[in-house]
Coordinates of C-alpha atoms in Angstrom, one line a residue:
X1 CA -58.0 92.6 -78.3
X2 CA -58.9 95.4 -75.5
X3 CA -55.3 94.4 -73.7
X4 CA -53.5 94.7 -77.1
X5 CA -55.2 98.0 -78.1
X6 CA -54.2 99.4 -74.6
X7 CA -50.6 99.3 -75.3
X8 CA -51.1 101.5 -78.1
X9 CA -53.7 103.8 -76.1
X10 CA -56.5 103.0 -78.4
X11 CA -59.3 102.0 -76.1
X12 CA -61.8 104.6 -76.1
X13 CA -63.3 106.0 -73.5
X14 CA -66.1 104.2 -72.7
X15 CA -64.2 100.8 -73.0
X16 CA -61.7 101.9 -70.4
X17 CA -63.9 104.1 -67.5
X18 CA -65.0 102.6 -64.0
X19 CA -66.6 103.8 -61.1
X20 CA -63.9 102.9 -58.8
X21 CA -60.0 101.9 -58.5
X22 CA -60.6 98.6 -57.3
X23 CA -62.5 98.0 -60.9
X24 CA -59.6 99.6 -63.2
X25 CA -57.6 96.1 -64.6
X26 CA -53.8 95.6 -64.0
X27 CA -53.3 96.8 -67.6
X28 CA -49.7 96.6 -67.5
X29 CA -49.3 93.2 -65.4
X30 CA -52.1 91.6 -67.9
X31 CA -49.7 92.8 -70.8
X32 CA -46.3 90.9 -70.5
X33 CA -47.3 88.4 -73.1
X34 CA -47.6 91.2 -75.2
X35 CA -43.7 92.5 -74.1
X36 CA -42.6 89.1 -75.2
X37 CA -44.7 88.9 -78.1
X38 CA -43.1 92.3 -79.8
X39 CA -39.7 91.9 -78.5
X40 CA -39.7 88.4 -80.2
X41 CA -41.2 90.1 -83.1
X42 CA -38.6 93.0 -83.2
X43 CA -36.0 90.4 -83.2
X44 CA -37.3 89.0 -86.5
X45 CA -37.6 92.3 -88.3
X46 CA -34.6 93.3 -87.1
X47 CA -33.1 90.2 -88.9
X48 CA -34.8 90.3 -91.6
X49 CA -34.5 94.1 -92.4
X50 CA -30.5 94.8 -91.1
X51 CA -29.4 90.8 -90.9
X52 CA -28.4 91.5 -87.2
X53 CA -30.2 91.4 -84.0
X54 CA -31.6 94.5 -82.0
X55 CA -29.6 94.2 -79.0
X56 CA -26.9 91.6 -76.8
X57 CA -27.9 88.7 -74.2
X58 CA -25.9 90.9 -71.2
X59 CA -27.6 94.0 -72.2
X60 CA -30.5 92.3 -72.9
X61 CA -30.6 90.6 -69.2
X62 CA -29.6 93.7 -67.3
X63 CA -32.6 95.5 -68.9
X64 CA -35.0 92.8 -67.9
X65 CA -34.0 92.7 -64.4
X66 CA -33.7 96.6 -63.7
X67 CA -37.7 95.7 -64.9
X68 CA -38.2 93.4 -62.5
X69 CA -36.4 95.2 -59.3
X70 CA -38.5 98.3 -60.3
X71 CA -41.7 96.4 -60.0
X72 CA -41.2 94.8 -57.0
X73 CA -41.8 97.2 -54.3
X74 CA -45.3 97.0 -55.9
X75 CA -45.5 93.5 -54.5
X76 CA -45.3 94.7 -51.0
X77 CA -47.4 97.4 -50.6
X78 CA -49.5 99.9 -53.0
X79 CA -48.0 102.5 -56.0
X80 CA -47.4 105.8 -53.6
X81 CA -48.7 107.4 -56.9
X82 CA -52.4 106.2 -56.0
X83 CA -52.0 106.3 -52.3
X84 CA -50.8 109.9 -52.6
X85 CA -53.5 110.4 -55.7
X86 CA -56.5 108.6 -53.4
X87 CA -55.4 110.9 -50.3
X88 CA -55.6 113.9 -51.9
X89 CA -58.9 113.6 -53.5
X90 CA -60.9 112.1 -50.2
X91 CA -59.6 115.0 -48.5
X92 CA -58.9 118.2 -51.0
X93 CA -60.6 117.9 -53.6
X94 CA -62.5 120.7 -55.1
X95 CA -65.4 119.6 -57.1
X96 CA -66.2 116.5 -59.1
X97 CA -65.8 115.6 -62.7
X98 CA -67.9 112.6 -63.7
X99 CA -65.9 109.7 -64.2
X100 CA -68.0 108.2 -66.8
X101 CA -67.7 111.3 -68.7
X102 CA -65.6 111.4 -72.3
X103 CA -64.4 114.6 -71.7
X104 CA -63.3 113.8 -68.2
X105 CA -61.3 110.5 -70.0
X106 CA -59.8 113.3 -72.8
X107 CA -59.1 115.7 -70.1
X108 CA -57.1 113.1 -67.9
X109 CA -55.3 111.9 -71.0
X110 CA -53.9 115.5 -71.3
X111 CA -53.1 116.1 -68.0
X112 CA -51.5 112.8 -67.4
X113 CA -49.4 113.7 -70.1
X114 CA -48.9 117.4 -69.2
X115 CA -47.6 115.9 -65.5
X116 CA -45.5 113.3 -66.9
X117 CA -43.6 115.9 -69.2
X118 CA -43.0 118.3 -66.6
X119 CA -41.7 115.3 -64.1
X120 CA -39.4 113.7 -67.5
X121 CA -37.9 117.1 -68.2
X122 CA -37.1 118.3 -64.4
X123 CA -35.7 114.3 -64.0
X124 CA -33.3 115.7 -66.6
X125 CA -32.5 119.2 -64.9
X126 CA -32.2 118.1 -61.3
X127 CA -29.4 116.0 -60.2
X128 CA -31.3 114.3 -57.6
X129 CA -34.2 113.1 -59.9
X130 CA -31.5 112.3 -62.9
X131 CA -30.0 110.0 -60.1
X132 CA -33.3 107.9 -60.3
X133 CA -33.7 108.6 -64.0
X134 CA -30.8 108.0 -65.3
X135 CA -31.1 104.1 -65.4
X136 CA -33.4 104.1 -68.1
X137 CA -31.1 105.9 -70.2
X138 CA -28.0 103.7 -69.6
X139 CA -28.1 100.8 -72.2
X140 CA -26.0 101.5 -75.0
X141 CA -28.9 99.2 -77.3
X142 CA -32.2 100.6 -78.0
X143 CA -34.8 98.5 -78.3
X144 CA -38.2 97.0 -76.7
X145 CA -35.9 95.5 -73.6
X146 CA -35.0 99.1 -72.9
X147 CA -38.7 100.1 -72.5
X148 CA -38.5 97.7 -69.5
X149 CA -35.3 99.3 -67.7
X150 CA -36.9 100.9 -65.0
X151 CA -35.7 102.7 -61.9
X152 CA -36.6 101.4 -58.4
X153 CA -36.3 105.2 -57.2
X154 CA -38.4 107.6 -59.6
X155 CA -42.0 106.5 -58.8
X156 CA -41.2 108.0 -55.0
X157 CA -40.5 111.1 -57.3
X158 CA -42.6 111.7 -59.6
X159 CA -46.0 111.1 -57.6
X160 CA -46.4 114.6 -56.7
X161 CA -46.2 115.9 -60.0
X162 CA -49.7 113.9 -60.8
X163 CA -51.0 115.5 -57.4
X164 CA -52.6 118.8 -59.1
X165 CA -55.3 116.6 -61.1
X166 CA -57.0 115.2 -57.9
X167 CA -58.4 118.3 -56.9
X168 CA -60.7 117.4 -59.6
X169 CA -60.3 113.8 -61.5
X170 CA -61.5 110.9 -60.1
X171 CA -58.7 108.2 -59.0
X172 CA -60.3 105.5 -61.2
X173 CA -60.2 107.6 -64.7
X174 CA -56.5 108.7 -63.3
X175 CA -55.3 104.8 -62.4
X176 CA -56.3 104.2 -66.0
X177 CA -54.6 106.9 -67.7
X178 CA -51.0 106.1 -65.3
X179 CA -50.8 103.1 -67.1
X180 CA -52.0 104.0 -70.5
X181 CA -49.0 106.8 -70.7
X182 CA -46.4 103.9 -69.3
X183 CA -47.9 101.3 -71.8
X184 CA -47.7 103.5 -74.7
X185 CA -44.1 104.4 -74.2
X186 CA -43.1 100.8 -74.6
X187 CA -43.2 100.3 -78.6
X188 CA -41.8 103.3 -79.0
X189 CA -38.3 102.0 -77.9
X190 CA -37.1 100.5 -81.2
X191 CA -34.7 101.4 -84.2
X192 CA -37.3 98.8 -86.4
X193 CA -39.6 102.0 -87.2
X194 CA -38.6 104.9 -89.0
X195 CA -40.9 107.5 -90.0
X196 CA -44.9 107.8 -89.2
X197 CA -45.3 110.4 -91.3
X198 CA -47.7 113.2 -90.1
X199 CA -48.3 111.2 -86.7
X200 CA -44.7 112.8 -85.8
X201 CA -46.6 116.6 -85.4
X202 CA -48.4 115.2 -82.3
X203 CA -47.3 111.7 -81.3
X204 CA -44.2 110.3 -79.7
X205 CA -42.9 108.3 -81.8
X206 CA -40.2 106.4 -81.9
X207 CA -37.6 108.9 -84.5
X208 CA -38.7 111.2 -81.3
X209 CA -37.5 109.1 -78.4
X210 CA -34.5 107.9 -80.2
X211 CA -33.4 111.3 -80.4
X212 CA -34.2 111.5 -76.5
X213 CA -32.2 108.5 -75.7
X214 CA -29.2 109.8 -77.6
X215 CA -25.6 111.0 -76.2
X216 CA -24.9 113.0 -79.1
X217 CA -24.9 117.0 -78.5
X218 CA -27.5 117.6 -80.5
X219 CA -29.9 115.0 -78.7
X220 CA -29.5 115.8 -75.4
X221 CA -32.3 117.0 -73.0
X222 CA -34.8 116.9 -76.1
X223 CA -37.9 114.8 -76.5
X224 CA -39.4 114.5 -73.2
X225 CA -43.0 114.0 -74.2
X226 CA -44.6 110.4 -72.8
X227 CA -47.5 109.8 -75.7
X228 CA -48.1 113.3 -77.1
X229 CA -44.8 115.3 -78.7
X230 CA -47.1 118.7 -78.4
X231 CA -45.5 119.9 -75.6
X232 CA -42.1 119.7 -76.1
X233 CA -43.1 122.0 -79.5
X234 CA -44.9 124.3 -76.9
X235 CA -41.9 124.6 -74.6
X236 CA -39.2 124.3 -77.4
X237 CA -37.4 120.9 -76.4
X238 CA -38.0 119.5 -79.3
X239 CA -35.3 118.3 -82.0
X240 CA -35.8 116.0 -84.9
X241 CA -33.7 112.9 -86.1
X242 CA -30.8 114.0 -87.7
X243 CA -27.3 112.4 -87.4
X244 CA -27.6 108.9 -86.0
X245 CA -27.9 108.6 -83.0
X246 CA -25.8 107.1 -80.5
X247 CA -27.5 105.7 -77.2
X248 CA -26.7 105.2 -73.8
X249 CA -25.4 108.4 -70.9
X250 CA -22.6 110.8 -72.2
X251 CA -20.3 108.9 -69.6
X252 CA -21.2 105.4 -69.6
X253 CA -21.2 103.3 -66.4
X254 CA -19.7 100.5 -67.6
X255 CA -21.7 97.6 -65.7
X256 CA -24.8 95.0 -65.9
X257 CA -25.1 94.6 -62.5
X258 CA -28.7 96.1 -61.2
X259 CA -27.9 97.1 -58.0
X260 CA -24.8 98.9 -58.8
X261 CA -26.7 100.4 -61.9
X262 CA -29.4 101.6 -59.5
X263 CA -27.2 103.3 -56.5
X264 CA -23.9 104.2 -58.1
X265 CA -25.4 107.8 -59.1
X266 CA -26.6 108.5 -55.8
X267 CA -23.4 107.4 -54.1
X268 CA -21.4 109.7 -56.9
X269 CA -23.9 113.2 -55.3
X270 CA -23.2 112.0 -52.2
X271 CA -19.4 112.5 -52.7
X272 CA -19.8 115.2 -54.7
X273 CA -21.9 117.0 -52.1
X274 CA -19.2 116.6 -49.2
X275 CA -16.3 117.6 -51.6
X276 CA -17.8 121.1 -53.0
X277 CA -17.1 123.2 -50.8
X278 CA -19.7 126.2 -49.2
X279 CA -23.5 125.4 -48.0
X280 CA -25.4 126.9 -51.2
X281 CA -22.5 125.1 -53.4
X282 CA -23.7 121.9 -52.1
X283 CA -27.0 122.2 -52.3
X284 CA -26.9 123.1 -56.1
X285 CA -24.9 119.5 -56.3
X286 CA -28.6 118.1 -55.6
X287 CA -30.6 120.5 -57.3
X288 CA -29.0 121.7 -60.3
X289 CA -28.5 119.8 -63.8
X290 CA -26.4 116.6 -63.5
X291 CA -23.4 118.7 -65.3
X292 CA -23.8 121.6 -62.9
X293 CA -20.1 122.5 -61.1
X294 CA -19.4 125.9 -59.2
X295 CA -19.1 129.0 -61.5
X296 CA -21.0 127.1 -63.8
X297 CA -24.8 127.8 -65.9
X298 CA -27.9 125.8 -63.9
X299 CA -27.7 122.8 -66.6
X300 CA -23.6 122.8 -66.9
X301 CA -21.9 123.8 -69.9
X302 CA -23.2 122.6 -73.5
X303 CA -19.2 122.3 -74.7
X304 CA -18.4 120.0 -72.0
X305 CA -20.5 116.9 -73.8
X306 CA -17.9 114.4 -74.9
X307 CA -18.5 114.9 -78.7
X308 CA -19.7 111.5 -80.7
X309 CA -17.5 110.4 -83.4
X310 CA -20.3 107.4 -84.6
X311 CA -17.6 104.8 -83.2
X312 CA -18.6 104.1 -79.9
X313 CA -18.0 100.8 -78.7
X314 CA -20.6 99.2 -76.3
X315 CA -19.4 97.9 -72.8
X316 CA -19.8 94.1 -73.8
X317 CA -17.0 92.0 -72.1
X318 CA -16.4 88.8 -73.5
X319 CA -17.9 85.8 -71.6
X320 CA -18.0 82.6 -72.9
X321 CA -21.1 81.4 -74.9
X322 CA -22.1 78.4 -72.7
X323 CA -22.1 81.4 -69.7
X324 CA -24.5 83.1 -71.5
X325 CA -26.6 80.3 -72.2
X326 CA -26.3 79.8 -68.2
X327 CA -27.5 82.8 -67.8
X328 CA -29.9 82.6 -70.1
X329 CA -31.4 79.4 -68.3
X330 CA -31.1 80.7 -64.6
X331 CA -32.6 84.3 -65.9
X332 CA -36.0 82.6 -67.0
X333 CA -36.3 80.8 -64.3
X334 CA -36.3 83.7 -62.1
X335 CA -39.1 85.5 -64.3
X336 CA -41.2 82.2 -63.7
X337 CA -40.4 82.8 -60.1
X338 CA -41.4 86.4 -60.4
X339 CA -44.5 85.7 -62.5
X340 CA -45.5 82.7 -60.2
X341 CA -45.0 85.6 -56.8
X342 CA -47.0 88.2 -58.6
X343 CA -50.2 85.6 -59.2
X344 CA -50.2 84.1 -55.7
X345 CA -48.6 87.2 -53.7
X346 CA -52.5 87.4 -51.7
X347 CA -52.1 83.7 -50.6
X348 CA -48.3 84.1 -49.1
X349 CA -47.3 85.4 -46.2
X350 CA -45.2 88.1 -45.5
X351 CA -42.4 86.3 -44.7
X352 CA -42.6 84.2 -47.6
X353 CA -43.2 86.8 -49.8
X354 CA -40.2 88.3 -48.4
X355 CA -38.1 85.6 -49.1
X356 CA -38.7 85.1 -52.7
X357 CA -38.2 88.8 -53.5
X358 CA -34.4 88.7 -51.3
X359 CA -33.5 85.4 -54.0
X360 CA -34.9 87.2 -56.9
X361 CA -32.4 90.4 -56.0
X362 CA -30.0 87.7 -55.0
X363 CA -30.4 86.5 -58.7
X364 CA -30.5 89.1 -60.9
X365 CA -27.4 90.7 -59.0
X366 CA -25.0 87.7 -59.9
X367 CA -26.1 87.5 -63.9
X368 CA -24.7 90.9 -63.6
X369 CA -21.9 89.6 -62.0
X370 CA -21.6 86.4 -64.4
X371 CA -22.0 88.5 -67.8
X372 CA -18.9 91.1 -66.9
X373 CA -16.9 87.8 -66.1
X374 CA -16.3 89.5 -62.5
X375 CA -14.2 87.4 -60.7
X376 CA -16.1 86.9 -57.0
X377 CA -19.1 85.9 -59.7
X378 CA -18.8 81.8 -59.8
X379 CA -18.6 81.8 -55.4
X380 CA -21.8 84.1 -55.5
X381 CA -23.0 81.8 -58.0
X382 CA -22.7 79.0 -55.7
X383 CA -23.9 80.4 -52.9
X384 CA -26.9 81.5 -55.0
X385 CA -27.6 78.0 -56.4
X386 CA -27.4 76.1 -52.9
X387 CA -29.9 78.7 -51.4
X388 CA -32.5 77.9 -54.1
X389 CA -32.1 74.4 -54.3
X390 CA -32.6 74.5 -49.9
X391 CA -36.0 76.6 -49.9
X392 CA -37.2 75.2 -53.1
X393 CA -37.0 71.7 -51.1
X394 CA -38.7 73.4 -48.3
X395 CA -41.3 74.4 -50.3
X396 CA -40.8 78.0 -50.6
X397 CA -40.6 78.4 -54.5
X398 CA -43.3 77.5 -57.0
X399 CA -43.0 77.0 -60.4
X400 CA -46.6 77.9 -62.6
X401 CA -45.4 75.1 -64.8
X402 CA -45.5 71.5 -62.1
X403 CA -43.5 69.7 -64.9
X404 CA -40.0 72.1 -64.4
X405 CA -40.3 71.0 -60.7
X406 CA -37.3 68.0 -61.1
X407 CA -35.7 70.0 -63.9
X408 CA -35.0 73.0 -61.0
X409 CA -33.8 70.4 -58.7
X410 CA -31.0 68.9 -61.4

């Protein structure tokens, strides 16, 4: 009950307080029954209510593993964000709050919040954060798998922003409310709920953050709020739901592969940067908006967003169905794989643990291959499936289920 109440940010305070960081659960590790519960669950409403599915198997697949690569750097070592947070407060910090205090719990919600909108919005104003950003925003679906399409890039971002708080907030009330404000964003990702009615005046909800995942003109750089829509009415970013919206970046990239999806944007400022010519020129490539060009405003010009005419076509190559079922397959056993490294990471060593998270990059980079029908796909595939089937007879792999051990083999 506590771990299904987190996702909605309705533990209270004295449910969800501990003395130190080592105490404070892995709320969002303990809650990825719960992902697969709702998105199961939003697949039913959505048949029921519209008699079509929320989303596609390739957009579906890329979102999943852009979660996965952005969580595995979290294998290895510690988030920077508490490292950074920790370091600060043993060393800076200017008094004390109590950390089994409700008004400490309140005060951290707020500021969490506060931080993360300030971070959100200047992810969307400065080309070298958007780089990092900008992969959550490039499915052309909106649903509960897009919650999960993380960047590998913006927690070495956005950890400063949080810095301010540990003059004075303990690292165990902040380690809470870090994954409270990521856990609550996830349900708001879907086009099953419409209207909440008076929640709108101060929550996010999701009418809000379909708005901030829209191309059209009106929708974009609005919205930025992670569980409370209060300050985007404070600093006048806010816009209602109004025409429908139309997801995914004003120029879409076109692609399911992960890797490409994650360093294509910082290899398009790099070229940028040595082709604009003059040394403050270039520099505004990095730090002004993402449609920034000489002679032009800080944020680019609002008349240069392609306009939306409502008949978009997603990117969605055709594959044939018994590839997608391939990929299907192959895709969940690299989320046992995952699941499996993540609950016996402590035992492994490094080498191992090494290993596993090369294959699972390995993996998820040739679905993307396989589901845009890409023709070096089937040889990487190969290569791919002769590696596994080597270290899994070495012993390298583990399933958490012993009876799939023979099915992995075949």
């Amino acid at each position: 009950g506590q771990q299904l109440r987190a996702l909605f940010y309705a533990l209270a305070p004295g449910e969800s307080s501990f003395r130190t960081v080592e105490e404070v659960p892995d709320y969002v590790e303990k809650s990825i029954p719960f992902f697969i519960t709702f998105i199961g669950l939003e697949f039913a409403v959505s048949w029921i209510q519209k008699r079509k599915l929320p989303g596609r198997i390739n957009d579906g697949i890329s979102s999943l593993s852009l979660g996965i690569l952005s969580r595995l750097p979290d294998v290895l070592f510690r988030s920077i964000e508490l490292i950074s947070y920790i370091y600060v407060w043993n060393n800076y910090r200017l008094f004390e709050l109590p950390w089994d205090s409700p008004w400490t719990w309140y005060l951290t919600l707020l500021g969490v919040d506060f931080a993360y909108y300030c971070f959100h919005r200047l992810s969307h104003e400065v080309n070298i954060l958007w780089a990092a950003h900008q992969v959550h925003h490039s499915s052309e679906d909106y649903n509960l798998f897009t919650a999960l399409r993380q960047s590998v890039l913006q927690k070495y971002t956005s950890w400063m922003f949080n810095l301010p708080m540990a003059l004075l907030i303990p690292p165990s009330v902040f380690a809470v409310h870090l994954q409270f404000n990521l856990l609550y964003q996830f349900w708001i990702h879907t086009e099953v709920i419409t209207k909440l009615g008076p929640l709108e005046w101060i929550l996010n909800t999701p009418s809000h953050h379909r708005v901030h995942h829209g191309r059209n003109p009106y929708c974009i750089d609005k919205n930025y709020g992670g569980t409370l829509i209060i300050w985007d009415r404070i600093f006048g970013t806010f816009e209602a739901e109004d025409a429908k919206v139309v997801y995914g970046l004003t120029h879409p990239v076109n692609s399911f592969d992960p890797i490409m999806l994650q360093l294509r944007p910082l290899a398009h400022i790099w070229n940028t940067f040595w082709a604009t010519p003059g040394f403050f020129n270039k520099l505004s490539v990095i730090f002004k908006g993402p449609g920034w060009g000489p002679g032009k405003p800080r944020l680019g010009l609002p008349e240069e967003i392609p306009v939306v005419t409502g008949k978009e076509v997603p990117f969605n190559p055709r594959v044939p169905a018994y590839l997608n079922c391939y990929a299907l397959v192959h895709f969940a056993v690299i989320v046992d794989l995952y699941i499996e490294l993540l609950a016996s990471v402590t035992m492994l060593s490094q080498g191992t643990v090494l290993m596993r998270i090369g294959f699972i990059i390995l993996s998820l980079a040739s679905f993307g291959l396989l589901m845009e029908n890409k023709s070096k796909a089937g040889i990487l595939e190969i290569i791919r499936c002769l590696v596994f089937i080597g270290v899994y007879k070495l012993g390298y792999f583990r399933s958490r289920f012993s009876f799939l051990g023979y099915a992995y083999e075949v």
